[in-house]
JSON list of C-alpha atoms in Angstrom, two decimals:
[
{"chain": "A", "resi": 3, "resn": "MET", "atom": "CA", "xyz": [94.31, -87.03, 46.93]},
{"chain": "A", "resi": 4, "resn": "ASN", "atom": "CA", "xyz": [90.87, -87.50, 45.38]},
{"chain": "A", "resi": 5, "resn": "SER", "atom": "CA", "xyz": [89.47, -84.60, 47.40]},
{"chain": "A", "resi": 6, "resn": "ILE", "atom": "CA", "xyz": [92.22, -82.30, 46.06]},
{"chain": "A", "resi": 7, "resn": "LYS", "atom": "CA", "xyz": [91.34, -83.28, 42.48]},
{"chain": "A", "resi": 8, "resn": "LEU", "atom": "CA", "xyz": [87.65, -82.71, 43.20]},
{"chain": "A", "resi": 9, "resn": "VAL", "atom": "CA", "xyz": [88.31, -79.26, 44.69]},
{"chain": "A", "resi": 10, "resn": "ALA", "atom": "CA", "xyz": [90.50, -78.35, 41.70]},
{"chain": "A", "resi": 11, "resn": "ILE", "atom": "CA", "xyz": [87.82, -79.44, 39.20]},
{"chain": "A", "resi": 12, "resn": "VAL", "atom": "CA", "xyz": [85.06, -77.58, 41.06]},
{"chain": "A", "resi": 13, "resn": "GLY", "atom": "CA", "xyz": [87.27, -74.49, 41.23]},
{"chain": "A", "resi": 14, "resn": "LEU", "atom": "CA", "xyz": [87.97, -74.58, 37.49]},
{"chain": "A", "resi": 15, "resn": "LEU", "atom": "CA", "xyz": [84.29, -75.05, 36.70]},
{"chain": "A", "resi": 16, "resn": "GLY", "atom": "CA", "xyz": [83.38, -72.13, 38.96]},
{"chain": "A", "resi": 17, "resn": "LEU", "atom": "CA", "xyz": [86.03, -69.92, 37.39]},
{"chain": "A", "resi": 18, "resn": "SER", "atom": "CA", "xyz": [84.90, -70.69, 33.84]},
{"chain": "A", "resi": 19, "resn": "ALA", "atom": "CA", "xyz": [81.23, -70.13, 34.72]},
{"chain": "A", "resi": 20, "resn": "SER", "atom": "CA", "xyz": [81.93, -66.79, 36.41]},
{"chain": "A", "resi": 21, "resn": "GLN", "atom": "CA", "xyz": [84.01, -65.64, 33.43]},
{"chain": "A", "resi": 22, "resn": "ALA", "atom": "CA", "xyz": [81.23, -66.62, 31.00]},
{"chain": "A", "resi": 23, "resn": "LEU", "atom": "CA", "xyz": [78.67, -64.68, 33.04]},
{"chain": "A", "resi": 24, "resn": "ALA", "atom": "CA", "xyz": [80.94, -61.64, 33.22]},
{"chain": "A", "resi": 25, "resn": "GLU", "atom": "CA", "xyz": [81.50, -61.67, 29.45]},
{"chain": "A", "resi": 26, "resn": "ASP", "atom": "CA", "xyz": [77.76, -61.91, 28.88]},
{"chain": "A", "resi": 27, "resn": "ALA", "atom": "CA", "xyz": [77.08, -58.97, 31.20]},
{"chain": "A", "resi": 28, "resn": "MET", "atom": "CA", "xyz": [79.86, -56.78, 29.79]},
{"chain": "A", "resi": 29, "resn": "GLY", "atom": "CA", "xyz": [79.60, -57.73, 26.12]},
{"chain": "A", "resi": 30, "resn": "LYS", "atom": "CA", "xyz": [75.92, -57.12, 25.45]},
{"chain": "A", "resi": 31, "resn": "MET", "atom": "CA", "xyz": [73.68, -54.20, 26.18]},
{"chain": "A", "resi": 32, "resn": "SER", "atom": "CA", "xyz": [70.04, -54.86, 26.82]},
{"chain": "A", "resi": 33, "resn": "MET", "atom": "CA", "xyz": [67.17, -52.98, 25.27]},
{"chain": "A", "resi": 34, "resn": "MET", "atom": "CA", "xyz": [65.79, -50.00, 27.11]},
{"chain": "A", "resi": 35, "resn": "LYS", "atom": "CA", "xyz": [62.47, -50.37, 28.86]},
{"chain": "A", "resi": 36, "resn": "GLY", "atom": "CA", "xyz": [59.53, -48.21, 27.81]},
{"chain": "A", "resi": 37, "resn": "GLY", "atom": "CA", "xyz": [59.85, -44.77, 29.39]},
{"chain": "A", "resi": 38, "resn": "GLU", "atom": "CA", "xyz": [63.48, -45.29, 30.48]},
{"chain": "A", "resi": 39, "resn": "VAL", "atom": "CA", "xyz": [65.96, -42.42, 30.00]},
{"chain": "A", "resi": 40, "resn": "THR", "atom": "CA", "xyz": [69.69, -43.06, 29.48]},
{"chain": "A", "resi": 41, "resn": "ALA", "atom": "CA", "xyz": [72.36, -40.37, 29.86]},
{"chain": "A", "resi": 42, "resn": "ILE", "atom": "CA", "xyz": [75.91, -40.74, 28.48]},
{"chain": "A", "resi": 43, "resn": "MET", "atom": "CA", "xyz": [78.62, -38.40, 29.77]},
{"chain": "A", "resi": 44, "resn": "PRO", "atom": "CA", "xyz": [81.75, -37.35, 27.82]},
{"chain": "A", "resi": 45, "resn": "ASP", "atom": "CA", "xyz": [83.93, -39.30, 30.26]},
{"chain": "A", "resi": 46, "resn": "GLY", "atom": "CA", "xyz": [82.09, -42.50, 29.28]},
{"chain": "A", "resi": 47, "resn": "HIS", "atom": "CA", "xyz": [79.96, -43.13, 32.36]},
{"chain": "A", "resi": 48, "resn": "MET", "atom": "CA", "xyz": [76.27, -43.75, 31.90]},
{"chain": "A", "resi": 49, "resn": "GLY", "atom": "CA", "xyz": [73.15, -43.52, 33.98]},
{"chain": "A", "resi": 50, "resn": "THR", "atom": "CA", "xyz": [69.51, -44.49, 33.58]},
{"chain": "A", "resi": 51, "resn": "MET", "atom": "CA", "xyz": [66.29, -43.43, 35.23]},
{"chain": "A", "resi": 52, "resn": "MET", "atom": "CA", "xyz": [62.57, -44.02, 35.01]},
{"chain": "A", "resi": 53, "resn": "PRO", "atom": "CA", "xyz": [61.02, -40.53, 35.21]},
{"chain": "A", "resi": 54, "resn": "ASP", "atom": "CA", "xyz": [57.50, -39.96, 36.45]},
{"chain": "A", "resi": 55, "resn": "ALA", "atom": "CA", "xyz": [54.75, -39.20, 33.92]},
{"chain": "A", "resi": 56, "resn": "LYS", "atom": "CA", "xyz": [55.09, -35.40, 34.19]},
{"chain": "A", "resi": 57, "resn": "MET", "atom": "CA", "xyz": [58.87, -35.42, 33.77]},
{"chain": "A", "resi": 58, "resn": "SER", "atom": "CA", "xyz": [58.58, -37.92, 30.91]},
{"chain": "A", "resi": 59, "resn": "ALA", "atom": "CA", "xyz": [56.10, -35.67, 29.08]},
{"chain": "A", "resi": 60, "resn": "GLU", "atom": "CA", "xyz": [58.47, -32.70, 29.44]},
{"chain": "A", "resi": 61, "resn": "MET", "atom": "CA", "xyz": [61.41, -34.72, 28.10]},
{"chain": "A", "resi": 62, "resn": "MET", "atom": "CA", "xyz": [59.38, -35.98, 25.13]},
{"chain": "A", "resi": 63, "resn": "LYS", "atom": "CA", "xyz": [58.89, -32.35, 24.03]},
{"chain": "A", "resi": 64, "resn": "MET", "atom": "CA", "xyz": [62.68, -32.15, 23.55]},
{"chain": "A", "resi": 65, "resn": "ALA", "atom": "CA", "xyz": [63.10, -35.65, 22.09]},
{"chain": "A", "resi": 66, "resn": "LYS", "atom": "CA", "xyz": [63.72, -36.54, 18.45]},
{"chain": "A", "resi": 67, "resn": "PRO", "atom": "CA", "xyz": [63.34, -40.08, 17.10]},
{"chain": "A", "resi": 68, "resn": "ILE", "atom": "CA", "xyz": [66.48, -42.00, 16.15]},
{"chain": "A", "resi": 69, "resn": "LYS", "atom": "CA", "xyz": [66.36, -42.59, 12.40]},
{"chain": "A", "resi": 70, "resn": "HIS", "atom": "CA", "xyz": [69.23, -45.07, 12.08]},
{"chain": "A", "resi": 71, "resn": "CYS", "atom": "CA", "xyz": [71.67, -47.20, 14.06]},
{"chain": "A", "resi": 72, "resn": "MET", "atom": "CA", "xyz": [74.04, -45.19, 16.28]},
{"chain": "A", "resi": 73, "resn": "MET", "atom": "CA", "xyz": [77.44, -46.21, 17.65]},
{"chain": "A", "resi": 74, "resn": "MET", "atom": "CA", "xyz": [79.46, -44.87, 20.56]},
{"chain": "A", "resi": 75, "resn": "MET", "atom": "CA", "xyz": [82.89, -45.87, 21.81]},
{"chain": "A", "resi": 76, "resn": "THR", "atom": "CA", "xyz": [85.42, -44.90, 24.45]},
{"chain": "A", "resi": 77, "resn": "ASP", "atom": "CA", "xyz": [89.15, -44.37, 24.00]},
{"chain": "A", "resi": 78, "resn": "ALA", "atom": "CA", "xyz": [91.88, -45.77, 26.24]},
{"chain": "A", "resi": 79, "resn": "LYS", "atom": "CA", "xyz": [91.40, -42.88, 28.69]},
{"chain": "A", "resi": 80, "resn": "GLY", "atom": "CA", "xyz": [87.62, -43.47, 28.87]},
{"chain": "A", "resi": 81, "resn": "LYS", "atom": "CA", "xyz": [86.47, -40.43, 26.86]},
{"chain": "A", "resi": 82, "resn": "ALA", "atom": "CA", "xyz": [83.26, -41.18, 24.93]},
{"chain": "A", "resi": 83, "resn": "TYR", "atom": "CA", "xyz": [82.90, -40.62, 21.18]},
{"chain": "A", "resi": 84, "resn": "MET", "atom": "CA", "xyz": [79.96, -40.89, 18.79]},
{"chain": "A", "resi": 85, "resn": "ILE", "atom": "CA", "xyz": [80.79, -42.66, 15.53]},
{"chain": "A", "resi": 86, "resn": "ASP", "atom": "CA", "xyz": [79.48, -41.25, 12.24]},
{"chain": "A", "resi": 87, "resn": "THR", "atom": "CA", "xyz": [77.19, -43.96, 10.83]},
{"chain": "A", "resi": 88, "resn": "SER", "atom": "CA", "xyz": [75.79, -41.96, 7.91]},
{"chain": "A", "resi": 89, "resn": "THR", "atom": "CA", "xyz": [77.34, -44.17, 5.18]},
{"chain": "A", "resi": 90, "resn": "LYS", "atom": "CA", "xyz": [75.79, -47.46, 4.05]},
{"chain": "A", "resi": 91, "resn": "LYS", "atom": "CA", "xyz": [78.95, -49.37, 5.10]},
{"chain": "A", "resi": 92, "resn": "ALA", "atom": "CA", "xyz": [78.89, -47.86, 8.59]},
{"chain": "A", "resi": 93, "resn": "GLN", "atom": "CA", "xyz": [75.15, -48.55, 8.90]},
{"chain": "A", "resi": 94, "resn": "ALA", "atom": "CA", "xyz": [75.72, -52.19, 7.95]},
{"chain": "A", "resi": 95, "resn": "GLU", "atom": "CA", "xyz": [78.48, -52.55, 10.57]},
{"chain": "A", "resi": 96, "resn": "CYS", "atom": "CA", "xyz": [76.33, -50.86, 13.21]},
{"chain": "A", "resi": 97, "resn": "GLU", "atom": "CA", "xyz": [73.33, -53.09, 12.51]},
{"chain": "A", "resi": 98, "resn": "LYS", "atom": "CA", "xyz": [75.54, -56.20, 12.49]},
{"chain": "A", "resi": 99, "resn": "MET", "atom": "CA", "xyz": [76.93, -55.26, 15.91]},
{"chain": "A", "resi": 100, "resn": "ALA", "atom": "CA", "xyz": [73.46, -54.53, 17.33]},
{"chain": "A", "resi": 101, "resn": "MET", "atom": "CA", "xyz": [72.05, -57.93, 16.35]}
]
């Protein structure tokens, strides 16, 4: 009887810990590393890579600095959208989310 209670408690603790770790992994994006390149496709999937120095120099010729907070989202079907954050209200929401 006591062993059944112990197994049930350990199982519940394990379940809650795994859910907390999953929420942490899914809910927050980490900062990009220096030199890392991220690609976002219209269907919502993403990829990252660390290009070599030559490739990185070529990409930097095409790059423009980000001047303000940017937001992206996916719809129920997984299609990716970029949200217009040009207004002060949208900028405030974007910055609040990013903190």
